């Protein structure tokens, strides 16, 4: 838009190459605390952490770690066919990359989400579509592994997409909204943006817009299954 400064490429410190390794491993261990089945966790964090970091530091520092670590963590989730492990890593790393590609590159979204438009773009293109890709990939790989039969595809899909969307709505979006301006002021983003200083709490209007948007989409995930009403989530 006219009158806005273009973001400037930022030289990041060396440790940003290693931080995704530590944070994703920690998130994976936390996820194991919520494991309710050999192959499932009710609060799976590696993908969500990957989405946050890729929007801060770009794909080269983050996507390879997501691929490697989510491939190896199948050890904890009872995936017997080891040759499928890279498939899971590709699905999760791909979902994280698609989030960045669609929101940051294609739609030029502002990751600090200063208005409802950017928040809506992020929820659709940064979360819903990537999670849809991820969960479909999971279900196919679970069937190939023999975790469950083909007849359970939609049952497992609905459960996993619900879990992933809830985790991202309560974890990813708030972190990006509240902490991106601070990361920008510390020069810890891959690009330096002109972000107005925010108070600890966002303006009431923005806060209410986000709360309403999150509430509506969360309610939709409970009452409208993706396999039947997928088109609703793009409105």
mmCIF file of N, CA, C and O in Angstrom, residues 5-13 16 53-61 100 104-105 108-112 179-195:
data_model
loop_
_atom_site.group_PDB
_atom_site.id
_atom_site.type_symbol
_atom_site.label_atom_id
_atom_site.label_comp_id
_atom_site.label_asym_id
_atom_site.label_seq_id
_atom_site.Cartn_x
_atom_site.Cartn_y
_atom_site.Cartn_z
ATOM 1 N N UNK A 5 6.277 1.546 4.454
ATOM 2 C CA UNK A 5 7.644 1.165 4.156
ATOM 3 C C UNK A 5 7.707 -0.324 3.873
ATOM 4 O O UNK A 5 7.040 -1.126 4.517
ATOM 5 N N UNK A 6 8.537 -0.680 2.873
ATOM 6 C CA UNK A 6 8.738 -2.091 2.588
ATOM 7 C C UNK A 6 9.592 -2.701 3.689
ATOM 8 O O UNK A 6 10.523 -2.066 4.188
ATOM 9 N N UNK A 7 9.289 -3.956 4.078
ATOM 10 C CA UNK A 7 10.102 -4.590 5.115
ATOM 11 C C UNK A 7 11.537 -4.784 4.645
ATOM 12 O O UNK A 7 11.785 -5.084 3.482
ATOM 13 N N UNK A 8 12.463 -4.581 5.567
ATOM 14 C CA UNK A 8 13.879 -4.709 5.248
ATOM 15 C C UNK A 8 14.415 -6.028 5.779
ATOM 16 O O UNK A 8 14.108 -6.437 6.904
ATOM 17 N N UNK A 9 15.205 -6.719 4.946
ATOM 18 C CA UNK A 9 15.807 -7.975 5.364
ATOM 19 C C UNK A 9 16.675 -7.745 6.584
ATOM 20 O O UNK A 9 17.406 -6.761 6.677
ATOM 21 N N UNK A 10 16.571 -8.661 7.535
ATOM 22 C CA UNK A 10 17.258 -8.513 8.818
ATOM 23 C C UNK A 10 18.262 -9.653 8.996
ATOM 24 O O UNK A 10 17.950 -10.814 8.724
ATOM 25 N N UNK A 11 19.480 -9.334 9.414
ATOM 26 C CA UNK A 11 20.484 -10.363 9.724
ATOM 27 C C UNK A 11 20.200 -10.890 11.125
ATOM 28 O O UNK A 11 20.288 -10.150 12.110
ATOM 29 N N UNK A 12 19.853 -12.155 11.219
ATOM 30 C CA UNK A 12 19.489 -12.762 12.496
ATOM 31 C C UNK A 12 20.702 -13.378 13.171
ATOM 32 O O UNK A 12 21.658 -13.791 12.503
ATOM 33 N N UNK A 13 20.689 -13.470 14.493
ATOM 34 C CA UNK A 13 21.806 -14.103 15.210
ATOM 35 C C UNK A 13 21.914 -15.585 14.889
ATOM 36 O O UNK A 13 20.927 -16.232 14.493
ATOM 37 N N UNK A 16 19.436 -18.535 15.998
ATOM 38 C CA UNK A 16 18.108 -18.762 15.423
ATOM 39 C C UNK A 16 18.089 -19.976 14.486
ATOM 40 O O UNK A 16 17.012 -20.451 14.114
ATOM 41 N N UNK A 53 7.388 -19.987 14.280
ATOM 42 C CA UNK A 53 8.791 -19.694 13.971
ATOM 43 C C UNK A 53 9.021 -19.401 12.494
ATOM 44 O O UNK A 53 9.852 -18.546 12.152
ATOM 45 N N UNK A 54 8.293 -20.083 11.618
ATOM 46 C CA UNK A 54 8.532 -19.845 10.181
ATOM 47 C C UNK A 54 8.067 -18.453 9.780
ATOM 48 O O UNK A 54 8.633 -17.825 8.877
ATOM 49 N N UNK A 55 7.060 -17.926 10.473
ATOM 50 C CA UNK A 55 6.614 -16.567 10.179
ATOM 51 C C UNK A 55 7.540 -15.524 10.807
ATOM 52 O O UNK A 55 7.513 -14.363 10.392
ATOM 53 N N UNK A 56 8.325 -15.934 11.760
ATOM 54 C CA UNK A 56 9.318 -15.027 12.345
ATOM 55 C C UNK A 56 10.663 -15.104 11.631
ATOM 56 O O UNK A 56 11.280 -14.079 11.362
ATOM 57 N N UNK A 57 11.112 -16.312 11.323
ATOM 58 C CA UNK A 57 12.482 -16.506 10.863
ATOM 59 C C UNK A 57 12.618 -17.057 9.457
ATOM 60 O O UNK A 57 13.726 -17.207 8.960
ATOM 61 N N UNK A 58 11.511 -17.362 8.807
ATOM 62 C CA UNK A 58 11.571 -17.837 7.426
ATOM 63 C C UNK A 58 11.752 -19.341 7.321
ATOM 64 O O UNK A 58 12.041 -20.026 8.313
ATOM 65 N N UNK A 59 11.570 -19.882 6.112
ATOM 66 C CA UNK A 59 11.551 -21.340 5.932
ATOM 67 C C UNK A 59 12.883 -22.050 6.102
ATOM 68 O O UNK A 59 12.914 -23.195 6.559
ATOM 69 N N UNK A 60 13.990 -21.397 5.746
ATOM 70 C CA UNK A 60 15.266 -22.116 5.777
ATOM 71 C C UNK A 60 15.694 -22.485 7.183
ATOM 72 O O UNK A 60 16.320 -23.532 7.397
ATOM 73 N N UNK A 61 15.386 -21.668 8.159
ATOM 74 C CA UNK A 61 15.761 -21.972 9.536
ATOM 75 C C UNK A 61 14.797 -22.952 10.207
ATOM 76 O O UNK A 61 15.164 -23.585 11.187
ATOM 77 N N UNK A 100 3.372 -20.411 5.655
ATOM 78 C CA UNK A 100 4.219 -19.256 5.336
ATOM 79 C C UNK A 100 4.035 -18.824 3.890
ATOM 80 O O UNK A 100 3.903 -17.624 3.592
ATOM 81 N N UNK A 104 2.280 -15.284 4.071
ATOM 82 C CA UNK A 104 3.338 -14.274 4.019
ATOM 83 C C UNK A 104 3.729 -13.892 2.593
ATOM 84 O O UNK A 104 3.987 -12.714 2.316
ATOM 85 N N UNK A 105 3.775 -14.853 1.687
ATOM 86 C CA UNK A 105 4.268 -14.581 0.341
ATOM 87 C C UNK A 105 3.157 -14.261 -0.652
ATOM 88 O O UNK A 105 3.220 -13.256 -1.355
ATOM 89 N N UNK A 108 0.731 -11.594 1.250
ATOM 90 C CA UNK A 108 1.454 -10.484 1.879
ATOM 91 C C UNK A 108 0.834 -10.097 3.221
ATOM 92 O O UNK A 108 0.690 -8.923 3.551
ATOM 93 N N UNK A 109 0.441 -11.098 3.997
ATOM 94 C CA UNK A 109 -0.201 -10.841 5.275
ATOM 95 C C UNK A 109 0.764 -10.260 6.293
ATOM 96 O O UNK A 109 1.975 -10.493 6.235
ATOM 97 N N UNK A 110 0.220 -9.494 7.206
ATOM 98 C CA UNK A 110 1.006 -8.912 8.299
ATOM 99 C C UNK A 110 0.896 -9.851 9.492
ATOM 100 O O UNK A 110 -0.183 -10.025 10.070
ATOM 101 N N UNK A 111 2.018 -10.434 9.880
ATOM 102 C CA UNK A 111 1.993 -11.512 10.855
ATOM 103 C C UNK A 111 1.637 -11.022 12.259
ATOM 104 O O UNK A 111 1.233 -11.817 13.107
ATOM 105 N N UNK A 112 1.747 -9.722 12.516
ATOM 106 C CA UNK A 112 1.322 -9.190 13.820
ATOM 107 C C UNK A 112 -0.179 -8.912 13.840
ATOM 108 O O UNK A 112 -0.728 -8.535 14.852
ATOM 109 N N UNK A 179 3.406 -11.177 20.489
ATOM 110 C CA UNK A 179 4.864 -11.164 20.600
ATOM 111 C C UNK A 179 5.595 -10.722 19.334
ATOM 112 O O UNK A 179 6.776 -10.395 19.404
ATOM 113 N N UNK A 180 4.924 -10.717 18.177
ATOM 114 C CA UNK A 180 5.612 -10.277 16.965
ATOM 115 C C UNK A 180 6.104 -8.835 17.066
ATOM 116 O O UNK A 180 7.248 -8.539 16.683
ATOM 117 N N UNK A 181 5.299 -7.880 17.578
ATOM 118 C CA UNK A 181 5.834 -6.519 17.719
ATOM 119 C C UNK A 181 7.077 -6.452 18.602
ATOM 120 O O UNK A 181 8.019 -5.702 18.319
ATOM 121 N N UNK A 182 7.091 -7.238 19.669
ATOM 122 C CA UNK A 182 8.258 -7.257 20.552
ATOM 123 C C UNK A 182 9.463 -7.859 19.836
ATOM 124 O O UNK A 182 10.582 -7.341 19.942
ATOM 125 N N UNK A 183 9.262 -8.961 19.108
ATOM 126 C CA UNK A 183 10.352 -9.570 18.344
ATOM 127 C C UNK A 183 10.876 -8.586 17.301
ATOM 128 O O UNK A 183 12.085 -8.533 17.041
ATOM 129 N N UNK A 184 9.988 -7.812 16.718
ATOM 130 C CA UNK A 184 10.401 -6.816 15.731
ATOM 131 C C UNK A 184 11.263 -5.734 16.376
ATOM 132 O O UNK A 184 12.287 -5.317 15.816
ATOM 133 N N UNK A 185 10.874 -5.287 17.565
ATOM 134 C CA UNK A 185 11.642 -4.250 18.264
ATOM 135 C C UNK A 185 13.014 -4.768 18.696
ATOM 136 O O UNK A 185 13.961 -4.001 18.808
ATOM 137 N N UNK A 186 13.114 -6.074 18.931
ATOM 138 C CA UNK A 186 14.395 -6.690 19.286
ATOM 139 C C UNK A 186 15.222 -7.066 18.054
ATOM 140 O O UNK A 186 16.279 -7.641 18.170
ATOM 141 N N UNK A 187 14.690 -6.782 16.873
ATOM 142 C CA UNK A 187 15.345 -7.133 15.606
ATOM 143 C C UNK A 187 15.568 -8.648 15.496
ATOM 144 O O UNK A 187 16.622 -9.115 15.063
ATOM 145 N N UNK A 188 14.537 -9.394 15.856
ATOM 146 C CA UNK A 188 14.603 -10.854 15.804
ATOM 147 C C UNK A 188 13.609 -11.437 14.812
ATOM 148 O O UNK A 188 13.201 -12.593 14.925
ATOM 149 N N UNK A 189 13.218 -10.632 13.822
ATOM 150 C CA UNK A 189 12.424 -11.134 12.708
ATOM 151 C C UNK A 189 13.296 -11.162 11.456
ATOM 152 O O UNK A 189 14.246 -10.392 11.338
ATOM 153 N N UNK A 190 12.949 -12.043 10.522
ATOM 154 C CA UNK A 190 13.747 -12.131 9.295
ATOM 155 C C UNK A 190 13.674 -10.850 8.479
ATOM 156 O O UNK A 190 14.574 -10.553 7.691
ATOM 157 N N UNK A 191 12.579 -10.096 8.668
ATOM 158 C CA UNK A 191 12.445 -8.781 8.030
ATOM 159 C C UNK A 191 11.991 -7.767 9.070
ATOM 160 O O UNK A 191 11.192 -8.086 9.944
ATOM 161 N N UNK A 192 12.529 -6.566 8.962
ATOM 162 C CA UNK A 192 12.188 -5.508 9.892
ATOM 163 C C UNK A 192 10.972 -4.737 9.368
ATOM 164 O O UNK A 192 10.970 -4.252 8.238
ATOM 165 N N UNK A 193 9.919 -4.657 10.184
ATOM 166 C CA UNK A 193 8.689 -3.995 9.779
ATOM 167 C C UNK A 193 8.504 -2.693 10.560
ATOM 168 O O UNK A 193 9.077 -2.505 11.624
ATOM 169 N N UNK A 194 7.667 -1.838 10.020
ATOM 170 C CA UNK A 194 7.258 -0.625 10.746
ATOM 171 C C UNK A 194 5.972 -0.960 11.492
ATOM 172 O O UNK A 194 4.869 -0.859 10.938
ATOM 173 N N UNK A 195 6.115 -1.391 12.726
ATOM 174 C CA UNK A 195 4.960 -1.796 13.525
ATOM 175 C C UNK A 195 4.748 -0.764 14.624
ATOM 176 O O UNK A 195 5.655 -0.501 15.415
#
